Structure formats: structure tokens, C-alpha cells
mmCIF file of C-alpha atoms in Angstrom:
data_model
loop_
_atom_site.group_PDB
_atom_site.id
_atom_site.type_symbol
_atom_site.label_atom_id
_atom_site.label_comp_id
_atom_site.label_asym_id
_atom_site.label_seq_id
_atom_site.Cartn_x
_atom_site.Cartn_y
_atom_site.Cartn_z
ATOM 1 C CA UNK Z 1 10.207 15.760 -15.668
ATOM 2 C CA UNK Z 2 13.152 15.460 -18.219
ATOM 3 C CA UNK Z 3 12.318 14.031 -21.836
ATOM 4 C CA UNK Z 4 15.179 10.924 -20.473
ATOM 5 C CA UNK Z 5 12.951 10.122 -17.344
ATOM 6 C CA UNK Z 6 12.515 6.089 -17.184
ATOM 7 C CA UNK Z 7 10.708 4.370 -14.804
ATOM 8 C CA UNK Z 8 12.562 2.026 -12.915
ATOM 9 C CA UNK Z 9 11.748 -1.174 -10.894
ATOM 10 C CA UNK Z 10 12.194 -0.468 -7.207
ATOM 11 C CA UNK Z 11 10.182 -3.344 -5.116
ATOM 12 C CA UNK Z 12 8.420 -6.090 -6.320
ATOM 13 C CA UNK Z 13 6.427 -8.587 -3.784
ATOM 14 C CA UNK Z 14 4.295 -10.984 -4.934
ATOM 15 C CA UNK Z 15 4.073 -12.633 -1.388
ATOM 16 C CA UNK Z 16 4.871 -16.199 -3.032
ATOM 17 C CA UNK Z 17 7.940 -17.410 -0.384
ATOM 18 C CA UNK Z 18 4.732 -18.447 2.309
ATOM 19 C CA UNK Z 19 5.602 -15.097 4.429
ATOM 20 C CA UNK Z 20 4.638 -10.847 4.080
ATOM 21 C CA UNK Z 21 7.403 -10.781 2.207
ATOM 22 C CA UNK Z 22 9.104 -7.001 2.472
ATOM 23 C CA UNK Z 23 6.025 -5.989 4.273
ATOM 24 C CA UNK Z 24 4.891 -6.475 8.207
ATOM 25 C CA UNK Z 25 1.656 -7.165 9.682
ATOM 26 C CA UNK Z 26 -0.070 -4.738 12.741
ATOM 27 C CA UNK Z 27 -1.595 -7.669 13.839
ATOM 28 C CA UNK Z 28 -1.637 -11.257 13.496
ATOM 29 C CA UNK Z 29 -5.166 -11.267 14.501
ATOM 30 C CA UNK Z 30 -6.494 -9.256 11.638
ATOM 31 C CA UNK Z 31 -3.715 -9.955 8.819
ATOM 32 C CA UNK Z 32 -3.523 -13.580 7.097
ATOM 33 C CA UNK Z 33 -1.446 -14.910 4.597
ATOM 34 C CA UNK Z 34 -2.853 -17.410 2.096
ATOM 35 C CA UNK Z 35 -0.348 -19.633 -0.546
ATOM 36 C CA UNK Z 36 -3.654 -19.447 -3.117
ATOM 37 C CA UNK Z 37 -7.321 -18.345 -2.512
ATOM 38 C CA UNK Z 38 -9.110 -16.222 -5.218
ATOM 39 C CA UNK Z 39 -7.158 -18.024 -7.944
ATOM 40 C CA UNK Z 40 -3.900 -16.538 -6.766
ATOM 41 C CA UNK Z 41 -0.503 -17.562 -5.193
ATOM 42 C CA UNK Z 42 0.419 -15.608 -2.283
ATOM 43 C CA UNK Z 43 -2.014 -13.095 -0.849
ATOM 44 C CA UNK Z 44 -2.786 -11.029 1.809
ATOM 45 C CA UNK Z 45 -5.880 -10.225 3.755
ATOM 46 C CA UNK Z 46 -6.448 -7.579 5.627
ATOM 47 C CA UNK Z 47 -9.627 -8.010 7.852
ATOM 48 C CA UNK Z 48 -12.130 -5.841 9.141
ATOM 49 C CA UNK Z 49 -11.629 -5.066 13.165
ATOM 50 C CA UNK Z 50 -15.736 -5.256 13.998
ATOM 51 C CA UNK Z 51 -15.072 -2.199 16.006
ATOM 52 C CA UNK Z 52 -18.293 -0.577 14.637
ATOM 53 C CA UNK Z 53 -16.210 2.130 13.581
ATOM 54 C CA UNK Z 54 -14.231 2.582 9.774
ATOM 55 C CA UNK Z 55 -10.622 3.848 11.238
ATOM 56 C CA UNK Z 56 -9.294 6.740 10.321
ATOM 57 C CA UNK Z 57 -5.337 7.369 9.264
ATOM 58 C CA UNK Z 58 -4.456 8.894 12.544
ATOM 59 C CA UNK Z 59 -6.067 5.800 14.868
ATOM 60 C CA UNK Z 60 -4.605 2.714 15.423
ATOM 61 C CA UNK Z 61 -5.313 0.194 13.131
ATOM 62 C CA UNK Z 62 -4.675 -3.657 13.212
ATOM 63 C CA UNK Z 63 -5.974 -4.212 10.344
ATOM 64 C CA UNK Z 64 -3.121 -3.209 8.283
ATOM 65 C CA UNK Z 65 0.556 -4.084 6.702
ATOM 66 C CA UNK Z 66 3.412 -1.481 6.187
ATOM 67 C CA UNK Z 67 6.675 -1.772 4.691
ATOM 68 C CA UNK Z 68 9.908 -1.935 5.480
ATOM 69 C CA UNK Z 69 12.230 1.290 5.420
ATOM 70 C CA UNK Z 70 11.824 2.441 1.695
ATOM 71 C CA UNK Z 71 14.740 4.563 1.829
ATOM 72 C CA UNK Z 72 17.857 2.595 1.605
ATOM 73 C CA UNK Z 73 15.668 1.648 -1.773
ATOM 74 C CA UNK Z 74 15.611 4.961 -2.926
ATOM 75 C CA UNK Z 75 19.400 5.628 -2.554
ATOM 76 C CA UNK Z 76 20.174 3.390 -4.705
ATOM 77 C CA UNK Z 77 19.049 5.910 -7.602
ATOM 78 C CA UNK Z 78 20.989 9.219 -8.013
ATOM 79 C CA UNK Z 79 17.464 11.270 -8.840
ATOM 80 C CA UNK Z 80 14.314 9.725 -8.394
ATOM 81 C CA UNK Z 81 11.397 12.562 -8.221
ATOM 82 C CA UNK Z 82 8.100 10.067 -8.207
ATOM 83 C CA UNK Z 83 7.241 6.908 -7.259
ATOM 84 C CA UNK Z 84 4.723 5.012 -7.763
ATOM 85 C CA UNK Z 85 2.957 2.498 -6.185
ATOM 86 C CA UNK Z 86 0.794 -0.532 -8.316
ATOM 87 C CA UNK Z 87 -0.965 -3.155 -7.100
ATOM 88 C CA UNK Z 88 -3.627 -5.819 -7.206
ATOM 89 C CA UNK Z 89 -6.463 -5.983 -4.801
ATOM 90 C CA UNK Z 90 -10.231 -7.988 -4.173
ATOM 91 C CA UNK Z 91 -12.904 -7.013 -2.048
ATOM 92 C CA UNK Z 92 -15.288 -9.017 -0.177
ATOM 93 C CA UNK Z 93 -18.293 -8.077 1.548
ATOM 94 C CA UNK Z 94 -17.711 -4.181 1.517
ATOM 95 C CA UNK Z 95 -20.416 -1.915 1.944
ATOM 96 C CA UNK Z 96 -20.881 2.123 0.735
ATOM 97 C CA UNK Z 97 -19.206 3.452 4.165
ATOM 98 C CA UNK Z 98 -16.147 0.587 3.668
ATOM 99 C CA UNK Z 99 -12.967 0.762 2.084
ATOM 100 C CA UNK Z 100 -9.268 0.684 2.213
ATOM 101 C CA UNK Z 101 -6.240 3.369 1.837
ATOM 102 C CA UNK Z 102 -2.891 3.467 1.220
ATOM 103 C CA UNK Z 103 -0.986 5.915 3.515
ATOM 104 C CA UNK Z 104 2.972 7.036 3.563
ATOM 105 C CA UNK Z 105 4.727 7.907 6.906
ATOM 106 C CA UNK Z 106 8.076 9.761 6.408
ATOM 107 C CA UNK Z 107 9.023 9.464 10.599
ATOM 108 C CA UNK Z 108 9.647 5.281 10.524
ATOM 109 C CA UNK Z 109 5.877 4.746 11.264
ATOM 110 C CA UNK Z 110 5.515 7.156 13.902
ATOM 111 C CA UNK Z 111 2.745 9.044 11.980
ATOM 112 C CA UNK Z 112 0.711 8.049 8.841
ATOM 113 C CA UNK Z 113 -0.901 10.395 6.520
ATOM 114 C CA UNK Z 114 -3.411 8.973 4.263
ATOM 115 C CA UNK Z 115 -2.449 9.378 0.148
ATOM 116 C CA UNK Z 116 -5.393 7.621 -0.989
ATOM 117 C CA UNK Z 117 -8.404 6.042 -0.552
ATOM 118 C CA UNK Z 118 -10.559 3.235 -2.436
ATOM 119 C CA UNK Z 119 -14.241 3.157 -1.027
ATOM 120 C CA UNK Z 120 -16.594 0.060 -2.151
ATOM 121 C CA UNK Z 121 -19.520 0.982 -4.953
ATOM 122 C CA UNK Z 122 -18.196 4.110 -6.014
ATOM 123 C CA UNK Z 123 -14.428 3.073 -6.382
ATOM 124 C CA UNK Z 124 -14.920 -0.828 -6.857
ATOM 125 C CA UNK Z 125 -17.333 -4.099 -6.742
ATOM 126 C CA UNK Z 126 -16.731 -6.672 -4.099
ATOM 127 C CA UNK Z 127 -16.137 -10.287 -5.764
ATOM 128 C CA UNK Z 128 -13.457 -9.420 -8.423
ATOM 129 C CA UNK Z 129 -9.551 -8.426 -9.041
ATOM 130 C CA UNK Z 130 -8.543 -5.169 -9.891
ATOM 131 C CA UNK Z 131 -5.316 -5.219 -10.873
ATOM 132 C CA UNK Z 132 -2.650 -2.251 -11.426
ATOM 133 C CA UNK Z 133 -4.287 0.190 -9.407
ATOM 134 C CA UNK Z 134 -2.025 2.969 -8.161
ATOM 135 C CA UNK Z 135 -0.889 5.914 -6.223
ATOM 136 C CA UNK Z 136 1.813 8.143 -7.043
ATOM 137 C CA UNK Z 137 4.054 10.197 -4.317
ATOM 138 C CA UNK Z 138 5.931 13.388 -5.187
ATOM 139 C CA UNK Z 139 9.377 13.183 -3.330
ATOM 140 C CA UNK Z 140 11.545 15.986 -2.650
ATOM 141 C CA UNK Z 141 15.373 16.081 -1.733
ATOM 142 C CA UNK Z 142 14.110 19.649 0.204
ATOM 143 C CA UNK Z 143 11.458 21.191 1.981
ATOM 144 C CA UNK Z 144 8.950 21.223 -0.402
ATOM 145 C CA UNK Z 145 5.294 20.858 1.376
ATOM 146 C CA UNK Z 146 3.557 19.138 -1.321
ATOM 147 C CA UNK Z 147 6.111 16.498 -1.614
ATOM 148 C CA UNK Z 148 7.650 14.018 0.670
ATOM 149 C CA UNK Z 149 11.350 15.021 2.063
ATOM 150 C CA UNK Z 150 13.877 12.185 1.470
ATOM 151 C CA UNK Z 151 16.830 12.469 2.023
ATOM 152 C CA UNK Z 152 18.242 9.572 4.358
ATOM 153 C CA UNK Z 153 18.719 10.877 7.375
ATOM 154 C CA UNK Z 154 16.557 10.655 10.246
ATOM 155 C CA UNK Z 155 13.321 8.585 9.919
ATOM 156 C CA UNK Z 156 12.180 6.088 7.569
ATOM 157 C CA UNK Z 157 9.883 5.950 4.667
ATOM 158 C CA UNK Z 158 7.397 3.561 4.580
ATOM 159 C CA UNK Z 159 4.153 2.672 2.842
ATOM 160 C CA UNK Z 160 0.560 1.041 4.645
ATOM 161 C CA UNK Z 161 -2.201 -0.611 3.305
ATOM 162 C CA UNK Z 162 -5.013 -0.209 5.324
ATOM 163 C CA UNK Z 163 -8.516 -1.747 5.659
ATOM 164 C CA UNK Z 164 -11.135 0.711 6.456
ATOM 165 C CA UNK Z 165 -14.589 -1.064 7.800
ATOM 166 C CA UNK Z 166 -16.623 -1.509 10.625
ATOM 167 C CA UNK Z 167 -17.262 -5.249 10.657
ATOM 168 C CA UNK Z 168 -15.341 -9.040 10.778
ATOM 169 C CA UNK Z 169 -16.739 -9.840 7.559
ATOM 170 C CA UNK Z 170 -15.461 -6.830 5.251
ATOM 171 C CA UNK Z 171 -12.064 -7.625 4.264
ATOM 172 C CA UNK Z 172 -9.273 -6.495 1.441
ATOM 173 C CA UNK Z 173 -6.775 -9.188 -0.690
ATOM 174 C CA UNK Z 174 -3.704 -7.375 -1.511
ATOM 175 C CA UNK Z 175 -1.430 -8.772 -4.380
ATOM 176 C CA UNK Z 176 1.508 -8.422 -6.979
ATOM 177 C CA UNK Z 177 2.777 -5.037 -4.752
ATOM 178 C CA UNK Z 178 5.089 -3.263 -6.957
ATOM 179 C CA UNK Z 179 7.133 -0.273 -6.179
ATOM 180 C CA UNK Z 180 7.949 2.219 -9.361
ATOM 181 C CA UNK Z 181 10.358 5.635 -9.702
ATOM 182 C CA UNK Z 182 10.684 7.902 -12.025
ATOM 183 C CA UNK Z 183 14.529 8.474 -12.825
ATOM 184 C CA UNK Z 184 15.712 11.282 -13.914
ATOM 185 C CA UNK Z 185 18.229 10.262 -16.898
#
């Protein structure tokens, strides 16, 4: 990281224009968008599936919203070596096994690989915001395995929030989604 690094503004939804906004629902059956609830405009809620079963990054999930491409983003900045993503999120009727992650694909949602995960009691309380919680991804312009390979050509980046819990009732708000890199100056 160079002493001139700045972190620069990449994506910001707040999910206020009455739609997902730069992101995509998996399903309409277990994604809604509300104008206000929880004292906030513009949120999403992902809902649990009431499979039985907390989903893992490698099985489908409906209960979930991804981005669009994330790349064309990225080009717009010469060097960008880390981004990071910060955002706002409630929780509402989550038990010890329930939770939600955030997971990257790098092959236009082909494959997902889970970069982290939030589970209830140890990580957070149902019943209250948390706001500017985050997850940083190491991007590479090579081949580097413990960073994601960008460059442009072939599949897209893309970014999934997704609610991990075994019953109708658990569900996740996400909020105030913002997109950060660190540019190389």
C-alpha cells in the first residue's frame, strides 16, 4: 500500500428509487423491498427459505441479492488493489445456528465463494441496526491465489448477500450498500 493510497467511492445504493437498485433479487418469493420499515427509507429483506436447512455458499439460495457486473466499475480506476465493502444491516428472529454472508463470484455468478460470514449471538443481536459493517477483498491484476483476478476479460465480478437460516421467520434488512477501493496514487 503506497503512503498516496485514497479510498475512493465506487458504488453507493441506498435502495431509495422504490427498486434493488444496482443489485438483483434470486427470488421474488424470498426478497422484498420496503420504501421505510425499521425507521429507514429503502430496504431490503432477505427471508429465510423454511427449508430446515441454513444454505451453504455452494447451494442454491433464493434467499439472496447479487450485484451487477462490478468490473466495468473497477476500470474506471488505473490501480485499485482493495475494495471494500460497508453496509448497514438488522436482524430479526435469528437464532445461534442463523446468519447471513457476503460472498464474491469472479465467473458472472456461475460460482460463489463465501468471504464472510455474520452468525446471530456471537456476531450480532436481533432487533437493532448495525451500521458500517464490512468486508474487504484483495484484488489482483494476476494470478495471485489469495486475491481475486480482475482484469476485464472473461467473467464478471459480482458481490451476494446471503441469508443463512432454516426457517420463514429469520430474516436479514440490508441498507446504505456502499462499495470502497483503495487507489493507488
Amino acid at each position: 500500500t503506497s503512503l498516496l493510497s485514497t479510498w475512493a467511492e465506487l458504488l453507493y445504493e441506498d435502495f431509495e428509487r422504490d427498486d434493488l437498485g444496482y443489485f438483483n433479487a434470486m427470488s421474488d418469493e424470498y426478497v422484498t423491498y420496503y420504501p421505510l420499515v425499521k425507521e429507514r427509507r429503502g430496504v431490503v429483506r432477505l427471508q429465510g427459505e423454511g427449508r430446515g436447512i441454513v444454505p451453504s455458499s455452494s447451494s442454491p439460495s433464493s434467499s439472496a441479492i447479487y450485484s451487477d457486473d462490478i468490473i466495468p466499475i473497477l476500470q474506471n480506476f488505473d490501480d485499485i488493489e482493495e475494495v471494500r465493502l460497508v453496509f448497514s444491516f438488522y436482524a430479526n428472529s435469528m437464532e445461534s445456528k442463523d446468519g447471513f454472508c457476503v460472498d464474491v463470484s469472479t465467473d458472472d455468478g456461475n460460482s460463489w465463494r463465501s468471504e464472510r460470514c455474520w452468525h446471530a449471538i456471537r456476531d450480532f443481536e436481533d432487533g437493532m441496526w448495525y451500521d458500517d459493517a464490512s468486508v474487504a477483498f484483495r484484488l489482483s491484476k494476476g494470478g495471485d491465489e489469495r486475491r481475486y483476478y480482475v482484469d476485464g476479460v472473461g467473467g464478471g465480478f459480482r458481490i451476494r448477500f446471503r441469508c443463512r437460516t432454516d426457517s420463514l421467520n429469520d430474516d436479514i434488512l440490508i441498507d446504505r450498500v456502499k462499495l470502497m477501493g483503495l487507489v493507488n496514487g
